[in-house]
Every structure is written in C-alpha cells, then in structure tokens.
Tab-separated table of C-alpha atoms in Angstrom:
chain	number	residue	atom	x	y	z
A	47	UNK	CA	-2.189	42.111	-5.678
A	48	UNK	CA	0.464	44.509	-7.383
A	49	UNK	CA	0.083	47.643	-8.827
A	50	UNK	CA	1.930	49.175	-11.946
A	51	UNK	CA	3.648	50.679	-10.071
A	52	UNK	CA	4.958	48.170	-8.340
A	53	UNK	CA	6.424	46.297	-10.975
A	54	UNK	CA	7.667	49.677	-12.652
A	55	UNK	CA	9.606	50.614	-9.098
A	56	UNK	CA	10.634	46.296	-8.937
A	57	UNK	CA	12.390	46.611	-12.619
A	58	UNK	CA	13.823	50.715	-12.073
A	59	UNK	CA	14.861	49.745	-9.187
A	60	UNK	CA	16.930	46.104	-9.702
A	61	UNK	CA	17.770	47.074	-13.800
A	62	UNK	CA	20.329	49.044	-14.112
A	63	UNK	CA	20.487	52.209	-16.630
A	64	UNK	CA	16.532	51.632	-17.630
A	65	UNK	CA	15.696	54.376	-20.036
A	66	UNK	CA	11.995	53.595	-20.006
A	67	UNK	CA	9.500	50.898	-18.740
A	68	UNK	CA	6.435	50.709	-19.719
A	69	UNK	CA	4.144	48.664	-17.628
A	70	UNK	CA	0.857	47.825	-18.761
A	71	UNK	CA	-2.158	46.017	-16.187
A	72	UNK	CA	-4.388	44.288	-18.701
A	73	UNK	CA	-6.216	42.361	-15.966
A	74	UNK	CA	-9.306	44.841	-15.747
A	75	UNK	CA	-8.360	44.980	-12.078
A	76	UNK	CA	-7.372	41.708	-10.675
A	77	UNK	CA	-3.792	42.511	-10.961
A	78	UNK	CA	-2.900	39.066	-12.660
A	79	UNK	CA	-1.510	39.828	-16.432
A	80	UNK	CA	0.908	42.946	-17.183
A	81	UNK	CA	2.719	43.755	-20.200
A	82	UNK	CA	5.602	44.914	-20.171
A	83	UNK	CA	8.638	47.019	-22.051
A	84	UNK	CA	11.864	48.058	-20.525
A	85	UNK	CA	14.671	50.086	-22.069
A	86	UNK	CA	17.782	49.565	-21.317
A	87	UNK	CA	21.520	49.618	-22.705
A	88	UNK	CA	22.294	46.850	-19.932
A	89	UNK	CA	20.760	45.076	-22.644
A	90	UNK	CA	23.573	45.432	-25.196
A	91	UNK	CA	24.942	42.393	-26.024
A	92	UNK	CA	22.139	39.995	-24.629
A	93	UNK	CA	20.533	37.532	-26.326
A	94	UNK	CA	16.517	37.601	-25.700
A	95	UNK	CA	16.462	34.946	-22.599
A	96	UNK	CA	19.227	36.526	-21.402
A	97	UNK	CA	17.412	40.005	-21.341
A	98	UNK	CA	14.411	38.139	-20.188
A	99	UNK	CA	15.931	36.978	-17.579
A	100	UNK	CA	17.084	40.074	-16.368
A	101	UNK	CA	13.800	40.983	-15.490
A	102	UNK	CA	12.132	37.973	-14.879
A	103	UNK	CA	14.756	38.007	-11.913
A	104	UNK	CA	14.107	41.772	-11.093
A	105	UNK	CA	10.360	40.059	-10.712
A	106	UNK	CA	11.089	37.020	-8.725
A	107	UNK	CA	8.394	37.343	-5.920
A	108	UNK	CA	5.863	38.985	-8.389
A	109	UNK	CA	6.020	36.791	-11.003
A	110	UNK	CA	4.868	33.814	-8.509
A	111	UNK	CA	1.320	35.548	-8.457
A	112	UNK	CA	0.583	36.889	-11.782
A	113	UNK	CA	-0.662	34.582	-14.736
A	114	UNK	CA	-0.242	35.896	-17.917
A	115	UNK	CA	3.269	38.227	-17.926
A	116	UNK	CA	4.509	39.737	-21.555
A	117	UNK	CA	7.955	41.312	-21.709
A	118	UNK	CA	9.813	43.019	-24.283
A	119	UNK	CA	13.044	44.141	-23.753
A	120	UNK	CA	15.212	46.953	-26.363
A	121	UNK	CA	18.398	48.871	-25.448
A	122	UNK	CA	17.709	52.751	-26.346
A	123	UNK	CA	19.038	52.382	-30.098
A	124	UNK	CA	16.629	49.543	-30.971
A	125	UNK	CA	13.365	51.610	-29.033
A	126	UNK	CA	14.493	54.497	-30.582
A	127	UNK	CA	14.227	52.921	-33.784
A	128	UNK	CA	10.710	51.354	-32.613
A	129	UNK	CA	9.025	54.841	-31.168
A	130	UNK	CA	9.915	56.223	-34.867
B	129	UNK	CA	0.210	-8.478	-19.501
B	130	UNK	CA	-1.537	-10.097	-22.755
B	131	UNK	CA	-1.717	-7.496	-25.828
B	132	UNK	CA	-4.949	-6.085	-26.375
B	133	UNK	CA	-5.472	-5.794	-30.368
B	134	UNK	CA	-7.775	-2.338	-30.762
B	135	UNK	CA	-10.994	-3.032	-32.751
B	136	UNK	CA	-12.526	-0.248	-33.410
B	137	UNK	CA	-12.033	3.476	-31.640
B	138	UNK	CA	-14.727	3.392	-28.589
B	139	UNK	CA	-12.497	0.470	-27.112
B	140	UNK	CA	-9.430	2.388	-28.072
B	141	UNK	CA	-11.152	5.340	-25.885
B	142	UNK	CA	-12.425	2.912	-23.348
B	143	UNK	CA	-8.910	1.354	-23.035
B	144	UNK	CA	-7.117	4.203	-22.749
B	145	UNK	CA	-8.812	6.905	-20.412
B	146	UNK	CA	-11.242	4.323	-18.194
B	147	UNK	CA	-9.527	1.586	-17.825
B	148	UNK	CA	-6.074	2.808	-16.820
B	149	UNK	CA	-5.843	5.138	-13.720
B	150	UNK	CA	-2.206	5.158	-13.380
B	151	UNK	CA	-0.854	2.615	-15.858
B	152	UNK	CA	1.841	3.133	-17.959
B	153	UNK	CA	0.002	2.500	-21.788
B	154	UNK	CA	2.130	1.026	-24.961
B	155	UNK	CA	0.798	1.475	-27.986
B	156	UNK	CA	2.172	-0.102	-31.553
B	157	UNK	CA	0.929	1.045	-34.818
B	158	UNK	CA	1.694	-1.728	-37.299
B	159	UNK	CA	0.682	-2.436	-40.656
B	160	UNK	CA	0.244	-5.646	-42.276
B	161	UNK	CA	2.727	-4.751	-46.067
B	162	UNK	CA	5.125	-3.464	-43.986
B	163	UNK	CA	7.947	-5.867	-43.599
B	164	UNK	CA	9.364	-4.794	-40.499
B	165	UNK	CA	6.574	-4.978	-38.412
B	166	UNK	CA	6.111	-8.489	-38.898
B	167	UNK	CA	9.375	-9.279	-36.536
B	168	UNK	CA	8.061	-7.087	-33.925
B	169	UNK	CA	4.173	-8.761	-34.096
B	170	UNK	CA	6.062	-11.095	-31.808
B	171	UNK	CA	9.173	-9.048	-30.300
B	172	UNK	CA	5.839	-7.039	-28.774
B	173	UNK	CA	4.347	-9.962	-27.661
B	174	UNK	CA	7.544	-11.582	-26.036
B	175	UNK	CA	7.790	-8.325	-23.955
B	176	UNK	CA	4.030	-7.891	-22.944
B	177	UNK	CA	4.702	-11.549	-21.869
B	178	UNK	CA	7.345	-10.419	-19.231
B	179	UNK	CA	6.907	-10.511	-15.861
B	180	UNK	CA	8.683	-6.983	-15.697
B	181	UNK	CA	5.279	-5.396	-17.566
B	182	UNK	CA	3.042	-6.676	-16.320
B	183	UNK	CA	1.192	-3.208	-14.835
B	184	UNK	CA	1.885	-1.971	-18.374
B	185	UNK	CA	-0.982	-1.870	-21.080
B	186	UNK	CA	-0.733	-3.183	-24.272
B	187	UNK	CA	-2.458	-2.306	-27.013
B	188	UNK	CA	-1.955	-2.777	-30.921
B	189	UNK	CA	-3.178	-0.736	-33.374
B	190	UNK	CA	-3.264	-1.783	-37.163
B	191	UNK	CA	-2.807	2.171	-38.689
B	192	UNK	CA	-4.634	0.837	-41.901
B	193	UNK	CA	-7.918	0.223	-40.264
B	194	UNK	CA	-8.095	2.501	-37.571
B	195	UNK	CA	-6.810	5.682	-39.845
B	196	UNK	CA	-8.793	7.779	-37.337
B	197	UNK	CA	-6.771	6.919	-34.625
B	198	UNK	CA	-3.337	7.000	-36.586
B	199	UNK	CA	-3.985	10.120	-37.420
B	200	UNK	CA	-5.113	11.427	-33.968
B	201	UNK	CA	-0.975	10.756	-32.825
B	202	UNK	CA	0.088	11.890	-36.241
B	203	UNK	CA	1.886	8.083	-37.269
B	204	UNK	CA	3.927	8.959	-40.640
B	205	UNK	CA	5.330	5.329	-40.193
B	206	UNK	CA	5.503	2.084	-39.027
B	207	UNK	CA	6.355	0.113	-36.629
B	208	UNK	CA	5.382	3.671	-34.691
B	209	UNK	CA	5.180	3.175	-30.905
B	210	UNK	CA	3.057	5.651	-28.111
B	211	UNK	CA	4.010	5.807	-24.238
B	212	UNK	CA	1.533	7.145	-22.199
B	213	UNK	CA	0.977	7.475	-18.984
B	214	UNK	CA	-2.036	9.676	-17.092
B	215	UNK	CA	-3.324	11.134	-20.104
B	216	UNK	CA	0.144	12.698	-21.179
B	217	UNK	CA	2.158	10.864	-24.124
B	218	UNK	CA	5.740	10.518	-22.502
B	219	UNK	CA	7.520	8.674	-25.950
B	220	UNK	CA	6.464	8.836	-29.370
B	221	UNK	CA	8.809	7.317	-31.800
B	222	UNK	CA	8.836	5.436	-34.640
B	223	UNK	CA	11.301	1.925	-35.328
B	224	UNK	CA	12.437	-1.061	-35.868
B	225	UNK	CA	15.162	-1.907	-33.550
B	226	UNK	CA	13.235	-3.820	-30.372
B	227	UNK	CA	16.024	-3.137	-28.085
B	228	UNK	CA	15.215	0.515	-28.826
B	229	UNK	CA	11.969	-0.169	-27.566
B	230	UNK	CA	12.275	-1.851	-24.545
B	231	UNK	CA	14.694	1.059	-23.646
B	232	UNK	CA	12.434	3.780	-24.147
B	233	UNK	CA	10.001	1.716	-22.651
B	234	UNK	CA	12.286	1.450	-19.469
B	235	UNK	CA	13.163	4.864	-19.211
B	236	UNK	CA	8.859	5.484	-18.788
B	237	UNK	CA	8.523	2.267	-16.630
B	238	UNK	CA	11.234	4.609	-14.208
B	239	UNK	CA	9.631	7.296	-14.737
B	240	UNK	CA	6.313	6.514	-13.048
B	241	UNK	CA	7.563	4.209	-10.361
B	242	UNK	CA	9.249	8.150	-9.550
B	243	UNK	CA	5.834	9.477	-9.882
B	244	UNK	CA	3.877	7.107	-7.561
B	245	UNK	CA	6.635	6.739	-5.143
B	246	UNK	CA	6.387	10.204	-4.917
B	247	UNK	CA	2.219	10.174	-4.346
B	248	UNK	CA	2.408	7.671	-2.148
B	249	UNK	CA	5.656	8.761	0.034
B	250	UNK	CA	4.065	11.581	1.430
B	251	UNK	CA	0.695	11.812	0.107
B	252	UNK	CA	1.054	15.379	-0.990
B	253	UNK	CA	2.944	16.625	-3.481
B	254	UNK	CA	5.738	19.280	-2.890
B	255	UNK	CA	8.391	21.739	-4.617
B	256	UNK	CA	11.020	18.933	-4.306
B	257	UNK	CA	9.474	15.286	-4.089
B	258	UNK	CA	11.464	13.154	-1.143
B	259	UNK	CA	13.177	10.348	-2.767
B	260	UNK	CA	14.417	12.807	-6.193
B	261	UNK	CA	18.069	14.060	-5.853
B	262	UNK	CA	18.948	16.876	-7.847
B	263	UNK	CA	20.859	14.837	-10.304
B	264	UNK	CA	17.881	12.667	-10.354
B	265	UNK	CA	15.638	15.551	-11.238
B	266	UNK	CA	17.941	17.018	-13.988
B	267	UNK	CA	18.615	13.249	-15.766
B	268	UNK	CA	14.112	13.270	-15.713
B	269	UNK	CA	13.999	16.557	-16.935
B	270	UNK	CA	17.386	16.826	-19.604
B	271	UNK	CA	15.537	13.420	-21.102
B	272	UNK	CA	12.054	15.039	-21.085
B	273	UNK	CA	12.966	18.474	-22.547
B	274	UNK	CA	14.997	15.854	-25.360
B	275	UNK	CA	11.733	13.579	-25.699
B	276	UNK	CA	10.941	14.928	-29.367
B	277	UNK	CA	13.522	17.307	-31.560
B	278	UNK	CA	10.722	19.822	-30.239
B	279	UNK	CA	9.372	19.814	-27.322
B	280	UNK	CA	6.703	22.311	-26.257
B	281	UNK	CA	6.135	22.543	-22.380
B	282	UNK	CA	2.106	24.299	-22.194
B	283	UNK	CA	-0.809	24.250	-20.114
B	284	UNK	CA	-3.829	21.625	-21.279
B	285	UNK	CA	-2.733	19.578	-24.660
B	286	UNK	CA	-2.644	21.195	-27.999
B	287	UNK	CA	-5.688	20.281	-29.040
B	288	UNK	CA	-7.120	21.838	-26.059
B	289	UNK	CA	-5.385	24.425	-24.583
B	290	UNK	CA	-5.802	25.678	-21.011
B	291	UNK	CA	-3.876	28.972	-21.421
B	292	UNK	CA	-4.051	32.137	-24.273
B	293	UNK	CA	-0.377	32.089	-24.713
B	294	UNK	CA	-0.033	27.852	-24.672
B	295	UNK	CA	-2.460	28.428	-27.262
B	296	UNK	CA	-0.743	31.080	-29.561
B	297	UNK	CA	2.571	29.001	-29.352
B	298	UNK	CA	1.018	25.707	-30.352
B	299	UNK	CA	-0.923	28.236	-33.010
B	300	UNK	CA	2.891	28.754	-34.157
B	301	UNK	CA	4.018	25.459	-34.281
B	302	UNK	CA	1.256	24.218	-36.737
B	303	UNK	CA	1.276	27.887	-38.595
B	304	UNK	CA	5.005	26.489	-39.476
B	305	UNK	CA	4.246	22.921	-39.670
B	306	UNK	CA	6.502	21.735	-36.979
B	307	UNK	CA	6.180	18.669	-36.016
B	308	UNK	CA	6.640	18.724	-31.978
B	309	UNK	CA	6.179	16.899	-28.816
B	310	UNK	CA	4.012	18.208	-25.451
B	311	UNK	CA	3.658	18.191	-21.937
B	312	UNK	CA	0.974	18.830	-20.226
B	313	UNK	CA	2.457	20.865	-16.849
B	314	UNK	CA	-0.919	20.951	-15.456
B	315	UNK	CA	-0.985	17.203	-15.238
B	316	UNK	CA	1.944	16.958	-13.115
B	317	UNK	CA	3.132	19.634	-10.299
B	318	UNK	CA	6.897	18.223	-9.407
B	319	UNK	CA	7.825	18.554	-13.342
B	320	UNK	CA	5.811	22.027	-13.786
B	321	UNK	CA	7.869	23.017	-10.108
B	322	UNK	CA	11.019	21.616	-11.185
B	323	UNK	CA	11.204	22.632	-14.936
B	324	UNK	CA	10.648	26.734	-13.567
B	325	UNK	CA	14.095	25.923	-12.238
B	326	UNK	CA	15.511	23.558	-14.814
B	327	UNK	CA	15.006	26.206	-17.477
B	328	UNK	CA	15.453	29.122	-14.728
B	329	UNK	CA	12.198	30.583	-16.600
B	330	UNK	CA	8.914	31.300	-14.198
B	331	UNK	CA	6.359	30.644	-16.704
B	332	UNK	CA	4.636	28.399	-19.190
B	333	UNK	CA	4.495	27.419	-22.412
B	334	UNK	CA	8.113	26.612	-22.535
B	335	UNK	CA	9.655	25.957	-26.120
B	336	UNK	CA	12.959	23.469	-26.230
B	337	UNK	CA	14.495	22.863	-29.188
B	338	UNK	CA	16.733	19.702	-29.263
B	339	UNK	CA	17.252	19.805	-25.737
B	340	UNK	CA	17.456	23.575	-25.316
B	341	UNK	CA	15.488	26.407	-24.155
B	342	UNK	CA	14.598	28.538	-26.842
B	343	UNK	CA	11.756	30.603	-24.143
B	344	UNK	CA	8.174	31.750	-23.853
B	345	UNK	CA	5.615	33.034	-26.201
B	346	UNK	CA	7.025	36.798	-26.215
B	347	UNK	CA	10.894	35.354	-27.583
B	348	UNK	CA	9.348	32.897	-30.179
B	349	UNK	CA	6.883	35.340	-31.402
B	350	UNK	CA	9.872	38.080	-31.707
B	351	UNK	CA	12.193	35.993	-33.369
B	352	UNK	CA	9.901	34.601	-35.838
B	353	UNK	CA	8.908	37.855	-36.608
B	354	UNK	CA	13.021	39.070	-37.507
B	355	UNK	CA	13.668	34.975	-38.988
B	356	UNK	CA	10.700	33.727	-40.397
B	357	UNK	CA	12.067	29.938	-40.889
B	358	UNK	CA	13.514	30.421	-36.877
B	359	UNK	CA	12.298	27.235	-36.427
B	360	UNK	CA	13.837	25.227	-39.081
B	361	UNK	CA	17.114	27.614	-38.265
B	362	UNK	CA	16.660	26.515	-34.327
B	363	UNK	CA	16.335	23.227	-36.001
B	364	UNK	CA	19.498	22.925	-37.796
B	365	UNK	CA	22.144	24.000	-35.019
C-alpha cells in the first residue's frame, strides 16, 4: 500500500526539475486511488502522452497496485496561469 | 454449420449467450429490399456450408423485422456483419463484398484459435502466452486497435461499464456522438496485459483513433477542454 508521500517522493526523485507535485489520496484509506498533479519544466515541448508517460514510468511499480490513477502534467508557465 | 434465421429476440439471446460457449458467432443483418443482400444471402449460405466453418455459428437477422436487435448493434446499413466471440464484438462492418466478409471471418477464426490454444496449452494464462511470438502479438493488437476508426479498450461494455473511468469515457464519446468499437479487456487477460505494453500505458480505459493511441481518460478530457471538436479532428488526421 502506498501513501501520498511515497508517490510524491518517487515522482520528485525520478522526474527532473519538479516545481510542484500534488498527490491526493482519494481512496478513503485503502491506498488504491490517487489524483496527481506534476509541475515541471521538463514537460515543455512534450505532448500530453509524452508527459503522462514520464509520470507513468516514474511510478511503474506503484501503478501495478493502484486501481484508480488520474494524472495532470503542467509546465511552470501553464501552472501559473491555472493557479492565478 | 447450417444457418439459423433469428425469429425473435429471445431466440437471439439464447443463441448468442447460452448456446455458444467459446464458439465464434457471425451475425448477418439483411433486409428484403436491399439489392446487395439478395446475392449475399446465397453466398452466406455457401460460406456457412464450408467445412472450415463448421465451428462457427451463422445467424441471419432481418433488420426490419427485428429492429430491436438491429438497433442494439447500431446497424446503419445492410448488408451488415457482426462477429462475436465470448460476448465480445471482434468485428462489425458493412460490406456487399463476400471476399471482405470471408477475410474478416478468417481473421477472427485465427484470433479465436490462438485464444483456445493458449488456454489449453498451459492451463493458466500467463503474461506472455507461449506460442505467440512478439510479432504475432503486435500484429494481433495492430488489427484490434484498427478494428474501428475509434476503438475503446475498457473494463466492461458501454452499456455496463465495470469501472468509473471507463464509464466516463463512454459518456464523452456518446455526448459527442462518436461511433466507436469497444473491447472488454476484462474478458481477455492476454490482451489486457499485452496491450499495456503495446500502448506503453499502464491503465484502462485506452482510446485509439485511426489505430493511433490517444491516451486515457485524463488526456481525452483535457483534449476536449482545449478543443471541443477533438474527436472529429483526430479522426480527420
């Protein structure tokens, strides 16, 4: 079973230049359902598929046990527009 | 195997669920007024008598008389064929060319015999079943992902999704009036595992348009937010 911290650490150590990483456990405790937002300039110039694959690969082992997984990827510039 | 003409919906349900087991089912929708059907009626009979097709269940359905069944399969034109195995639609297409029907049927027969060989060969399904080389797997999945212009690989079926994400993606496709083929990955563990590798994507649902992997729910949702005509544009590409 994984926690929000597990996933966040795994993403931050695998993907370069992570500016922000928000992991939310939506599972009410069973650790099987997560919502993830990753902000990194590593995503610049990459399409949605390529971005998600970076995250999927970072969480390769974890995803085998997670039932529901939602992921959004932004560059710092895109993120600043969303936050404001 | 002789052709069975479907008379009512109960008989249809019986013949396509209870009586079939692992058999391949070929549905042929016709009408009395459509000219190409007259010729195909005879050809269909001949094909069904062929010894190589003895394990296939051939059904014919008058799309006018049994409009409920025809609607179920969204039959928009006749002659219309649907090939089913284990409750999953392998192919659905409209053609007046018997050769094309035979070609599609043969593909499905190969697919089914691969399935049964795999399960009988080693009893339990492994991640990479013996007897299927990587090339064969890739060929099979290329065909499967191209089975319809829009192909949804999901848990359950559009009418009975077995997962919230699959349900949402079906909803989006319907909302945008996109016709799509689907494959229930819960019914085929081989495809379920193989397609993850093929798409380089660890989760379901997965959406393919024109044989090209588009993404899962999040990506489709975001793409639609950016471009409400995303499906049309992807299809035109």
